[in-house]
Amino acid sequence: MISLDSTPVSTVVLCSRCPGFADLADSRAEGWRIGAAHEERAHPETDQARDTLSKIRARA
Ligand SMILES: [Zn+2]
């Protein structure tokens, strides 16, 4: 499960199934892009982050 931890200056991408995974993004959209890439690589059986990313893109 991908989650984003946003602060005023940065967004940290976390994966609840990979305690060692953390990545920095410039924005929430970028965070979801990174999370979706991680999910596709590490958890191809789930699509939570990719689904969220596609909804963000549909709004943009
Ligand atoms: Zn993971």
PDB file of C-alpha atoms in Angstrom, residues 4-5 7 9 13 19 33-34 36 42-44 49 58:
ATOM      1  CA  LEU A   4       2.394   9.884   0.792  1.00  0.00           C
ATOM      2  CA  ASP A   5       3.646  11.858   3.752  1.00  0.00           C
ATOM      3  CA  THR A   7       5.116  18.374   4.505  1.00  0.00           C
ATOM      4  CA  VAL A   9       8.499  21.450   1.680  1.00  0.00           C
ATOM      5  CA  VAL A  13       6.616   8.246  -0.706  1.00  0.00           C
ATOM      6  CA  PRO A  19       9.597  -0.858   5.460  1.00  0.00           C
ATOM      7  CA  ARG A  33       4.090   8.592 -10.001  1.00  0.00           C
ATOM      8  CA  ILE A  34       7.014   7.246  -7.964  1.00  0.00           C
ATOM      9  CA  ALA A  36       3.009   3.660  -8.945  1.00  0.00           C
ATOM     10  CA  ALA A  42       7.395  -4.751  -6.494  1.00  0.00           C
ATOM     11  CA  HIS A  43       3.656  -5.445  -6.152  1.00  0.00           C
ATOM     12  CA  PRO A  44       2.243  -6.031  -9.646  1.00  0.00           C
ATOM     13  CA  ALA A  49      -1.149   3.588  -6.469  1.00  0.00           C
ATOM     14  CA  ALA A  58      -7.928  12.385 -15.181  1.00  0.00           C
TER      15      ALA A  58
END
